[in-house]
Short mmCIF file of C-alpha atoms in Angstrom, two decimals:
data_model
loop_
_atom_site.label_atom_id
_atom_site.label_comp_id
_atom_site.label_asym_id
_atom_site.label_seq_id
_atom_site.Cartn_x
_atom_site.Cartn_y
_atom_site.Cartn_z
CA MET I 1142 -17.09 -53.18 -62.22
CA GLN I 1143 -19.64 -50.50 -61.52
CA VAL I 1144 -20.38 -52.00 -58.11
CA GLN I 1145 -16.72 -51.78 -57.15
CA GLN I 1146 -16.58 -48.14 -58.20
CA LEU I 1147 -19.66 -47.35 -56.12
CA LEU I 1148 -18.13 -49.08 -53.11
CA LEU I 1149 -14.95 -47.05 -53.50
CA VAL I 1150 -16.92 -43.81 -53.80
CA TRP I 1151 -19.02 -44.53 -50.72
CA SER I 1152 -15.99 -45.61 -48.72
CA PHE I 1153 -14.18 -42.41 -49.64
CA LYS I 1154 -17.29 -40.42 -48.73
CA LEU I 1155 -17.52 -42.07 -45.32
CA LEU I 1156 -13.85 -41.37 -44.66
CA LEU I 1157 -14.31 -37.69 -45.54
CA GLU I 1158 -17.39 -37.38 -43.37
CA GLY I 1159 -15.59 -39.04 -40.46
CA ALA I 1160 -12.67 -36.65 -40.83
CA GLU I 1161 -14.99 -33.61 -40.90
CA LEU I 1162 -17.26 -34.42 -37.96
CA PRO I 1163 -18.10 -31.35 -35.82
CA SER I 1164 -16.50 -31.19 -32.39
CA THR I 1165 -16.43 -29.09 -29.24
CA THR I 1166 -13.42 -28.95 -26.91
CA TYR I 1167 -13.52 -27.76 -23.31
CA GLN I 1168 -10.07 -26.75 -22.01
CA ILE I 1169 -11.25 -27.61 -18.50
CA THR I 1170 -14.06 -29.82 -17.27
CA ASN I 1171 -14.09 -28.72 -13.60
CA THR I 1172 -13.41 -25.41 -11.94
CA CYS I 1173 -13.94 -23.72 -8.59
CA ALA I 1174 -14.75 -20.10 -7.84
CA VAL I 1175 -15.44 -17.88 -4.85
CA GLU I 1176 -18.79 -16.18 -4.60
CA GLY I 1177 -18.68 -12.74 -6.21
CA SER I 1178 -15.69 -13.48 -8.46
CA THR I 1179 -15.40 -13.75 -12.26
CA VAL I 1180 -14.91 -17.11 -13.97
CA LEU I 1181 -13.86 -18.00 -17.53
CA LEU I 1182 -15.04 -21.19 -19.23
CA PRO I 1183 -12.56 -21.63 -22.11
CA CYS I 1184 -13.99 -23.47 -25.11
CA THR I 1185 -13.31 -24.05 -28.82
CA PHE I 1186 -15.42 -25.74 -31.48
CA LYS I 1187 -14.97 -27.03 -35.02
CA PRO I 1188 -18.12 -26.84 -37.19
CA LEU I 1189 -19.04 -29.15 -40.03
CA ASN I 1190 -18.46 -27.29 -43.29
CA SER I 1191 -20.56 -29.60 -45.51
CA PHE I 1192 -22.21 -33.00 -45.75
CA TYR I 1193 -23.26 -35.40 -48.54
CA LYS I 1194 -26.78 -36.43 -49.32
CA ASP I 1195 -27.74 -39.98 -50.27
CA ASN I 1196 -27.44 -39.18 -53.95
CA GLY I 1197 -23.84 -38.11 -53.42
CA MET I 1198 -24.45 -34.36 -53.65
CA GLU I 1199 -22.39 -32.21 -51.26
CA VAL I 1200 -24.34 -29.66 -49.22
CA PRO I 1201 -22.41 -26.75 -47.58
CA LEU I 1202 -23.20 -25.87 -43.98
CA ARG I 1203 -23.13 -22.62 -42.02
CA ILE I 1204 -23.37 -22.04 -38.26
CA VAL I 1205 -26.47 -19.99 -37.49
CA ARG I 1206 -26.78 -20.31 -33.72
CA VAL I 1207 -24.56 -20.81 -30.65
CA LEU I 1208 -25.73 -21.09 -27.06
CA TRP I 1209 -24.72 -22.04 -23.54
CA CYS I 1210 -27.11 -23.71 -21.13
CA ARG I 1211 -26.95 -25.38 -17.73
CA LYS I 1212 -28.65 -28.39 -16.18
CA HIS I 1213 -29.94 -29.69 -19.54
CA PRO I 1214 -27.71 -32.34 -21.20
CA ILE I 1215 -28.42 -31.35 -24.84
CA CYS I 1216 -29.55 -27.69 -24.72
CA GLN I 1217 -31.89 -28.11 -27.67
CA GLY I 1218 -35.20 -26.52 -28.57
CA THR I 1219 -36.59 -24.11 -26.01
CA THR I 1220 -34.28 -25.19 -23.20
CA PRO I 1221 -33.47 -22.19 -20.94
CA SER I 1222 -30.00 -20.89 -21.71
CA VAL I 1223 -27.61 -18.41 -20.12
CA PHE I 1224 -26.57 -17.19 -23.57
CA ASP I 1225 -28.31 -17.52 -26.93
CA SER I 1226 -27.07 -15.75 -30.05
CA ASN I 1227 -30.61 -15.75 -31.48
CA SER I 1228 -32.19 -14.22 -28.37
CA SER I 1229 -32.54 -10.52 -27.73
CA LEU I 1230 -32.59 -11.18 -23.99
CA LYS I 1231 -29.06 -10.90 -22.66
CA HIS I 1232 -27.94 -11.75 -19.14
CA PRO I 1233 -25.38 -9.16 -17.95
CA GLN I 1234 -23.85 -11.78 -15.69
CA PHE I 1235 -23.01 -14.07 -18.65
CA GLN I 1236 -20.91 -12.71 -21.50
CA TYR I 1237 -20.07 -14.67 -24.65
CA LEU I 1238 -16.46 -13.93 -25.59
CA GLY I 1239 -16.44 -16.23 -28.61
CA ASP I 1240 -17.74 -16.05 -32.18
CA MET I 1241 -19.53 -18.18 -34.79
CA LYS I 1242 -16.38 -19.69 -36.26
CA GLY I 1243 -14.42 -21.54 -33.59
CA ASN I 1244 -14.23 -19.73 -30.22
CA CYS I 1245 -16.97 -20.48 -27.68
CA THR I 1246 -15.50 -19.06 -24.43
CA LEU I 1247 -18.03 -17.93 -21.82
CA GLN I 1248 -17.41 -15.47 -18.96
CA ILE I 1249 -19.46 -15.49 -15.74
CA SER I 1250 -19.27 -12.30 -13.65
CA ASN I 1251 -20.23 -11.93 -9.99
CA ILE I 1252 -20.86 -15.64 -9.70
CA GLN I 1253 -23.25 -16.72 -6.95
CA LEU I 1254 -23.92 -19.95 -5.07
CA GLY I 1255 -26.95 -20.58 -7.29
CA ASP I 1256 -24.71 -20.60 -10.37
CA GLN I 1257 -23.09 -23.86 -9.31
CA GLU I 1258 -24.00 -26.12 -12.24
CA THR I 1259 -22.62 -27.93 -15.29
CA TYR I 1260 -22.49 -25.65 -18.33
CA ARG I 1261 -22.66 -27.02 -21.91
CA PHE I 1262 -22.11 -25.44 -25.32
CA ARG I 1263 -24.25 -26.15 -28.38
CA MET I 1264 -23.81 -25.09 -32.00
CA GLU I 1265 -26.50 -25.28 -34.65
CA ALA I 1266 -26.07 -25.10 -38.43
CA ASP I 1267 -28.59 -24.42 -41.15
CA HIS I 1268 -29.09 -28.19 -41.37
CA LEU I 1269 -29.54 -30.86 -38.70
CA GLU I 1270 -26.31 -32.52 -39.79
CA GLY I 1271 -24.34 -29.59 -38.35
CA HIS I 1272 -25.95 -29.56 -34.88
CA LEU I 1273 -23.79 -30.66 -31.94
CA THR I 1274 -23.74 -30.51 -28.13
CA ASN I 1275 -20.76 -31.75 -26.17
CA GLN I 1276 -22.53 -33.25 -23.16
CA THR I 1277 -19.37 -33.41 -21.06
CA GLY I 1278 -19.65 -29.73 -20.23
CA ILE I 1279 -17.79 -27.74 -17.56
CA THR I 1280 -18.80 -28.22 -13.94
CA VAL I 1281 -18.50 -25.06 -11.85
CA ARG I 1282 -18.33 -25.30 -8.07
CA VAL I 1283 -18.95 -22.10 -6.08
CA GLU I 1284 -17.72 -21.53 -2.53
CA GLY I 1285 -19.00 -18.95 -0.08
CA ASN I 1286 -16.93 -15.81 0.19
CA PRO I 1287 -15.09 -15.75 3.58
CA LEU I 1288 -15.07 -12.05 4.41
CA MET I 1289 -13.52 -9.93 7.11
CA ARG I 1290 -15.50 -6.81 7.92
CA VAL I 1291 -13.82 -3.68 9.26
CA THR I 1292 -15.89 -0.68 10.32
CA GLY I 1293 -14.21 2.65 9.59
CA SER I 1294 -14.78 6.09 11.02
CA ASN I 1295 -17.20 6.87 8.21
CA ASP I 1296 -19.26 3.73 8.91
CA SER I 1297 -17.99 2.13 5.70
CA GLU I 1298 -17.33 -1.57 5.38
CA VAL I 1299 -14.39 -3.39 3.86
CA ARG I 1300 -14.81 -6.84 2.39
CA GLU I 1301 -11.73 -8.84 1.50
CA ALA I 1302 -11.92 -12.28 -0.05
CA VAL I 1303 -9.48 -15.00 0.95
CA PRO I 1304 -7.83 -16.41 -2.21
CA ARG I 1305 -8.09 -20.14 -2.81
CA GLY I 1306 -6.85 -22.25 -5.67
CA GLN I 1307 -5.90 -20.90 -9.08
CA GLU I 1308 -9.14 -19.16 -9.95
CA LEU I 1309 -9.46 -15.39 -10.13
CA ARG I 1310 -11.06 -13.88 -7.07
CA VAL I 1311 -12.05 -10.23 -7.10
CA ALA I 1312 -12.10 -8.57 -3.69
CA PRO I 1313 -13.92 -5.22 -4.11
CA ILE I 1314 -16.01 -3.48 -2.49
CA ARG I 1315 -16.30 -0.05 -0.98
CA SER I 1316 -13.89 1.60 1.31
CA ALA I 1317 -10.75 3.66 1.29
CA LEU I 1318 -9.31 1.28 3.87
CA GLN I 1319 -7.92 -2.12 2.87
CA VAL I 1320 -7.11 -4.65 5.56
CA GLU I 1321 -5.64 -8.06 4.86
CA ALA I 1322 -6.47 -11.11 6.91
CA GLU I 1323 -4.16 -11.86 9.82
CA SER I 1324 -2.73 -8.32 9.71
CA GLU I 1325 -4.05 -7.08 13.07
CA GLY I 1326 -0.80 -7.88 14.85
CA GLU I 1327 1.26 -6.34 12.06
CA THR I 1328 -0.84 -3.17 12.21
CA SER I 1329 -0.21 -2.88 15.97
CA TYR I 1330 3.54 -3.20 15.42
CA VAL I 1331 3.43 -0.54 12.72
CA ILE I 1332 1.54 1.88 14.98
CA LEU I 1333 3.97 1.22 17.85
CA GLY I 1334 6.92 1.85 15.56
CA VAL I 1335 5.48 5.13 14.31
CA VAL I 1336 4.78 6.35 17.87
CA SER I 1337 8.31 5.41 18.97
CA ALA I 1338 9.82 7.26 16.03
CA VAL I 1339 7.79 10.39 16.81
CA LEU I 1340 8.86 10.29 20.48
CA LEU I 1341 12.52 9.93 19.50
CA VAL I 1342 12.27 12.95 17.21
CA VAL I 1343 10.63 15.04 19.96
CA VAL I 1344 13.31 14.04 22.51
CA ALA I 1345 16.04 14.86 20.01
CA PHE I 1346 14.59 18.32 19.39
CA ILE I 1347 14.33 19.03 23.14
CA ALA I 1348 17.93 17.93 23.75
CA LEU I 1349 19.12 20.06 20.84
CA PHE I 1350 17.25 23.07 22.24
CA PHE I 1351 18.95 22.79 25.67
CA ILE I 1352 22.38 22.27 24.10
CA ILE I 1353 22.01 25.41 21.99
CA LYS I 1354 20.78 27.37 25.01
CA ARG I 1355 23.78 26.30 27.14
CA ARG I 1356 26.22 27.17 24.40
CA ARG I 1357 24.71 30.62 24.02
CA SER I 1358 24.96 31.21 27.82
CA ALA I 1359 28.60 30.10 27.87
CA VAL I 1360 29.44 32.36 24.94
CA GLY I 1361 27.76 35.31 26.73
CA ARG I 1362 29.72 34.77 29.96
CA SER I 1363 32.98 34.43 28.05
CA ALA I 1364 32.39 37.67 26.18
CA GLU I 1365 31.60 39.54 29.42
CA GLY I 1366 34.80 38.26 31.05
CA ARG I 1367 36.87 39.39 28.10
CA GLN I 1368 35.33 42.86 28.27
CA ARG I 1369 36.27 43.22 31.98
CA GLY I 1370 39.79 42.01 31.37
CA ASP I 1371 40.34 44.48 28.56
CA VAL I 1372 39.60 47.66 30.73
CA VAL I 1373 42.64 50.08 30.65
CA LEU I 1374 43.35 52.23 33.73
CA PRO I 1375 43.82 55.93 32.93
CA SER I 1376 47.30 57.61 33.24
CA GLY I 1377 48.53 61.18 33.65
CA PRO I 1378 47.37 63.97 35.91
CA GLY I 1379 44.41 63.17 37.97
CA ALA I 1380 44.94 59.46 37.51
CA ASP I 1381 45.47 59.03 41.26
CA GLN I 1382 42.10 60.53 41.91
CA ARG I 1383 40.34 57.81 39.84
CA THR I 1384 40.57 55.04 42.39
CA ASP I 1385 37.82 53.02 43.86
CA ARG I 1386 36.39 53.52 47.34
CA TYR I 1387 38.20 50.52 48.80
CA THR I 1388 41.61 51.89 47.84
CA GLU I 1389 40.83 55.32 49.30
CA ASP I 1390 39.72 53.86 52.62
CA VAL I 1391 42.88 51.81 53.01
CA SER I 1392 45.16 54.75 52.20
CA TYR I 1393 43.42 57.03 54.65
CA ALA I 1394 43.69 54.51 57.47
CA ALA I 1395 47.40 54.10 56.90
CA VAL I 1396 48.09 57.80 56.94
CA HIS I 1397 46.05 58.35 60.08
CA PHE I 1398 47.93 55.60 61.87
CA LYS I 1399 51.33 57.09 61.02
CA GLN I 1400 50.44 60.61 62.19
CA ASN I 1401 49.45 59.73 65.80
CA LYS I 1402 52.37 57.75 67.26
CA PRO I 1403 55.41 59.86 66.38
CA SER I 1404 53.89 63.02 67.91
CA ARG I 1405 53.46 61.42 71.31
CA GLU I 1406 57.03 60.06 71.45
CA LEU I 1407 58.80 63.27 70.47
CA GLN I 1408 57.06 65.68 72.91
CA PRO I 1409 58.86 64.67 76.18
CA GLN I 1410 62.28 64.85 74.53
CA ALA I 1411 61.72 68.39 73.41
CA ASP I 1412 60.62 69.55 76.85
CA ASP I 1413 63.67 67.99 78.48
CA VAL I 1414 66.06 69.75 76.18
CA VAL I 1415 64.55 73.16 76.76
CA TYR I 1416 64.51 72.73 80.48
CA SER I 1417 68.17 71.70 80.67
CA ALA I 1418 69.24 74.66 78.68
CA VAL I 1419 67.56 77.10 80.99
CA VAL I 1420 69.10 75.65 84.11
CA THR I 1421 72.64 75.74 82.74
CA ARG I 1422 72.48 79.32 81.81
CA GLY I 1423 71.44 80.54 85.20
#
């Protein structure tokens, strides 16, 4: 009877231990990044809360160390790591975004070609029973950054990364000018359009200037004509004296012509009459 009870206890113990085994889960196992970009390695872990000794006594566990390493399959002991919670040496390129309870996400900034490796997470408890390394890891592949360089007037350079895949690619770097790939033709069209628009505006202003000038000239001539047409000739005494030179010349010529002819025709008639009268009387 006692043997059966012991078997039941040990079976129940094994079931509990199997249900509470520590685990590490990588949301992705492969990823690709462009040189100079930032990459996230999402990760979660479940620590072992306790374990049972051979005498059946339960021993609680607590996570005391978390670390990320590359190249090494287990990351134990003094293996070089990119992040170690127990180390005072921190790599600014690698930032641990997780905690000691269940989040083990790692961020890699400004990734380089030499960072192309398989990264693995390891957790360590205050007893060997709580240590675990998921050897699957996350393999990171790094591609060279295809850049297009544009030299500005201030000798500055623009570097623009070509996006590929679903990873985040940061395209800094220094310049006030941003040029996208395959935009040279579009830029030429934009410049041509701007120049054409400026020319059209200039032509429109010139045409408007000449139109306004012509209208002002026409208005001036019309006003001058109306002023001449509205002149009133004077009346009353002395009005005949206020004539122009042309009128005076014509009148004088007419009068002169009328005074000459009649005097020549009448002179012989008068002489004949006087002579006849004298002869008759004698």
